[in-house]
Amino acid sequence: MTAPTPDNPTSAAGIPPGPAGVPSLPAQTLAAGGSPTVVVGTYPDYAQAQKAVDTLSDNKFPVERTAIIGTDLRLVENVLGRLTVAKSALAGAASGAWFGLFVGLLFGLFSDSSWFAVILVCLLIGAAWGAVFGAIAHAATGGRRDFASRSSIQAGTYSVVTDAEVADQAKSLLVSLNWQASGAQ
């Protein structure tokens, strides 16, 4: 294949460009400035890494040349409680009521009859259908997942990285401001 040109925008791998240009694999992408990045601080949670970058920003550091990278990713699923047919029907009724309210507002705007009555009827119909579908959906699982949960992705550590040209400046700023910076002396 040939290199991309204005006449032939296809990349060397034969990938056509998208709205943002020719896509590339993460390993092919360097930092914004085209230089390798250096870790200037490693933190146990995101809040501390965010605070370190905010501190750099407050001290006029070019934060557009930094990134926060989470490593050692894991999926954490917190169980919120037991899920029954009644709870599923109630949750379905609530979401159906919201949809019914939306439809009722649209019908109410273009109706000659009482807009409040139209909204109320649509809300009740939406809640009833939502409850029916919520109960059916729960019953269809056959008891395989009788609990509600919330999932999140968490990282083990968060590294603040910056371009090599400004890494020493970032490390010295973080150390002088009593920030724990890995590799900074």
Coordinates of C-alpha atoms in Angstrom, one line a residue:
M1 CA 0.0 0.0 0.0
T2 CA 1.0 3.6 -0.3
A3 CA 1.3 6.3 2.3
P4 CA -1.8 8.6 2.7
T5 CA -2.0 11.5 0.4
P6 CA -4.7 14.1 -0.3
D7 CA -5.6 12.2 -3.4
N8 CA -5.5 8.7 -1.7
P9 CA -6.3 9.1 2.0
T10 CA -6.1 5.4 2.8
S11 CA -3.4 4.5 5.3
A12 CA -0.5 2.1 4.8
A13 CA -2.6 -0.6 6.5
G14 CA -5.4 -0.1 4.0
I15 CA -7.7 1.5 6.6
P16 CA -9.9 4.3 5.2
P17 CA -10.0 7.6 7.2
G18 CA -12.9 8.3 9.5
P19 CA -14.2 11.7 10.6
A20 CA -11.2 12.2 12.9
G21 CA -8.6 11.0 10.4
V22 CA -6.9 7.6 9.9
P23 CA -7.2 5.5 13.0
S24 CA -4.1 4.0 14.6
L25 CA -3.4 1.4 17.2
P26 CA -2.5 2.7 20.7
A27 CA 1.1 1.3 20.4
Q28 CA 1.5 3.5 17.2
T29 CA 0.4 6.7 19.0
L30 CA 2.9 8.8 20.8
A31 CA 2.1 11.7 23.1
A32 CA 0.6 14.9 21.7
G33 CA 4.0 16.4 21.2
G34 CA 5.3 13.2 19.5
S35 CA 7.7 12.4 22.3
P36 CA 7.7 9.6 24.8
T37 CA 6.1 10.2 28.2
V38 CA 7.7 9.9 31.7
V39 CA 5.9 9.0 34.9
V40 CA 6.2 11.9 37.4
G41 CA 3.9 10.5 40.1
T42 CA 2.1 7.3 41.0
Y43 CA -0.9 7.4 43.3
P44 CA -3.2 4.8 44.9
D45 CA -6.4 6.5 44.0
Y46 CA -7.7 8.8 41.2
A47 CA -8.5 11.7 43.5
Q48 CA -4.9 12.1 44.5
A49 CA -3.7 11.9 40.8
Q50 CA -6.3 14.4 39.9
K51 CA -5.2 16.7 42.7
A52 CA -1.6 16.4 41.6
V53 CA -2.5 17.5 38.1
D54 CA -4.6 20.3 39.5
T55 CA -1.7 21.5 41.6
L56 CA 0.5 21.5 38.5
S57 CA -2.1 23.6 36.7
D58 CA -2.3 26.0 39.6
N59 CA 1.4 26.5 39.3
K60 CA 1.3 27.4 35.6
F61 CA 2.6 24.0 34.4
P62 CA 1.5 23.1 30.8
V63 CA -1.0 20.4 31.9
E64 CA -2.0 19.9 28.3
R65 CA 1.2 17.8 28.1
T66 CA 0.1 15.5 31.0
A67 CA -2.1 12.4 31.3
I68 CA -3.5 10.3 34.1
I69 CA -3.2 6.6 33.4
G70 CA -4.9 3.9 35.4
T71 CA -3.2 0.5 35.5
D72 CA -4.1 -2.9 37.0
L73 CA -7.8 -2.5 36.0
R74 CA -10.4 -4.7 37.7
L75 CA -14.2 -4.9 37.5
V76 CA -16.0 -4.4 40.8
E77 CA -19.6 -5.4 41.0
N78 CA -21.4 -4.2 44.2
V79 CA -24.5 -6.2 45.0
L80 CA -27.3 -3.7 46.0
G81 CA -29.9 -6.2 47.1
R82 CA -32.2 -9.1 46.3
L83 CA -34.4 -8.7 43.2
T84 CA -37.9 -10.0 43.3
V85 CA -40.8 -10.0 40.8
A86 CA -42.4 -7.2 42.9
K87 CA -39.3 -5.1 42.9
S88 CA -38.8 -5.6 39.1
A89 CA -42.5 -4.6 38.5
L90 CA -42.0 -1.5 40.7
A91 CA -38.8 -0.5 38.8
G92 CA -40.6 -1.2 35.5
A93 CA -43.6 0.9 36.6
A94 CA -41.3 3.8 37.5
S95 CA -39.5 3.8 34.1
G96 CA -42.9 3.3 32.3
A97 CA -44.3 6.3 34.2
W98 CA -41.5 8.5 33.0
F99 CA -42.2 7.4 29.4
G100 CA -45.9 7.9 30.0
L101 CA -45.3 11.4 31.3
F102 CA -43.2 12.2 28.2
V103 CA -45.9 10.9 25.9
G104 CA -48.6 12.7 27.9
L105 CA -46.7 16.0 27.7
L106 CA -46.5 15.6 23.9
F107 CA -50.2 14.7 23.6
G108 CA -51.2 17.4 26.1
L109 CA -49.5 20.1 24.0
F110 CA -51.5 19.2 20.9
S111 CA -54.8 18.2 22.5
D112 CA -58.0 20.2 22.8
S113 CA -59.1 18.4 26.0
S114 CA -57.7 19.0 29.5
W115 CA -53.9 18.7 29.3
F116 CA -53.7 17.6 32.9
A117 CA -56.1 14.7 32.3
V118 CA -54.1 13.6 29.2
I119 CA -50.9 13.7 31.1
L120 CA -52.3 11.7 34.0
V121 CA -53.9 9.0 31.8
C122 CA -50.7 8.6 29.8
L123 CA -48.6 8.4 33.0
L124 CA -50.9 5.7 34.5
I125 CA -50.9 3.7 31.3
G126 CA -47.1 3.9 31.0
A127 CA -46.7 2.8 34.7
A128 CA -49.0 -0.1 34.2
W129 CA -47.3 -1.3 31.0
G130 CA -43.9 -0.8 32.6
A131 CA -44.9 -2.9 35.6
V132 CA -46.1 -5.7 33.4
F133 CA -43.0 -5.7 31.3
G134 CA -40.7 -5.4 34.3
A135 CA -42.4 -8.5 36.0
I136 CA -42.2 -10.5 32.7
A137 CA -38.6 -9.6 32.2
H138 CA -37.7 -10.8 35.7
A139 CA -39.7 -14.0 35.4
A140 CA -38.0 -14.7 32.0
T141 CA -34.6 -14.9 33.8
G142 CA -35.7 -18.1 35.6
G143 CA -34.0 -17.1 38.8
R144 CA -30.5 -17.0 37.3
R145 CA -29.9 -13.5 38.5
D146 CA -32.0 -12.6 41.5
F147 CA -30.0 -9.6 42.6
A148 CA -29.5 -6.0 41.6
S149 CA -25.9 -4.7 41.3
R150 CA -23.8 -1.8 40.1
S151 CA -20.6 -2.4 38.2
S152 CA -17.6 -0.1 38.0
I153 CA -14.1 -0.4 36.6
Q154 CA -11.3 0.6 39.1
A155 CA -7.6 0.8 38.7
G156 CA -5.0 -0.4 41.2
T157 CA -2.7 2.6 40.7
Y158 CA -2.9 5.9 38.8
S159 CA 0.2 7.4 37.2
V160 CA 0.6 11.0 36.2
V161 CA 2.7 11.1 33.0
T162 CA 4.1 14.0 31.0
D163 CA 6.3 14.7 28.0
A164 CA 9.9 14.0 28.6
E165 CA 10.9 17.7 27.9
V166 CA 8.9 18.9 30.9
A167 CA 9.1 15.9 33.2
D168 CA 11.8 17.3 35.4
Q169 CA 9.9 20.5 35.9
A170 CA 6.7 18.5 36.9
K171 CA 8.7 16.3 39.3
S172 CA 10.4 19.3 41.0
L173 CA 7.0 21.1 41.3
L174 CA 5.3 18.1 42.9
V175 CA 8.3 17.4 45.3
S176 CA 8.5 21.1 46.3
L177 CA 4.8 21.1 47.0
N178 CA 5.2 18.1 49.2
W179 CA 3.6 15.7 46.7
Q180 CA 4.6 12.1 46.6
A181 CA 6.2 11.7 43.2
S182 CA 7.6 8.4 42.1
G183 CA 11.2 8.6 40.9
A184 CA 11.5 12.2 42.0
Q185 CA 14.4 12.9 44.4

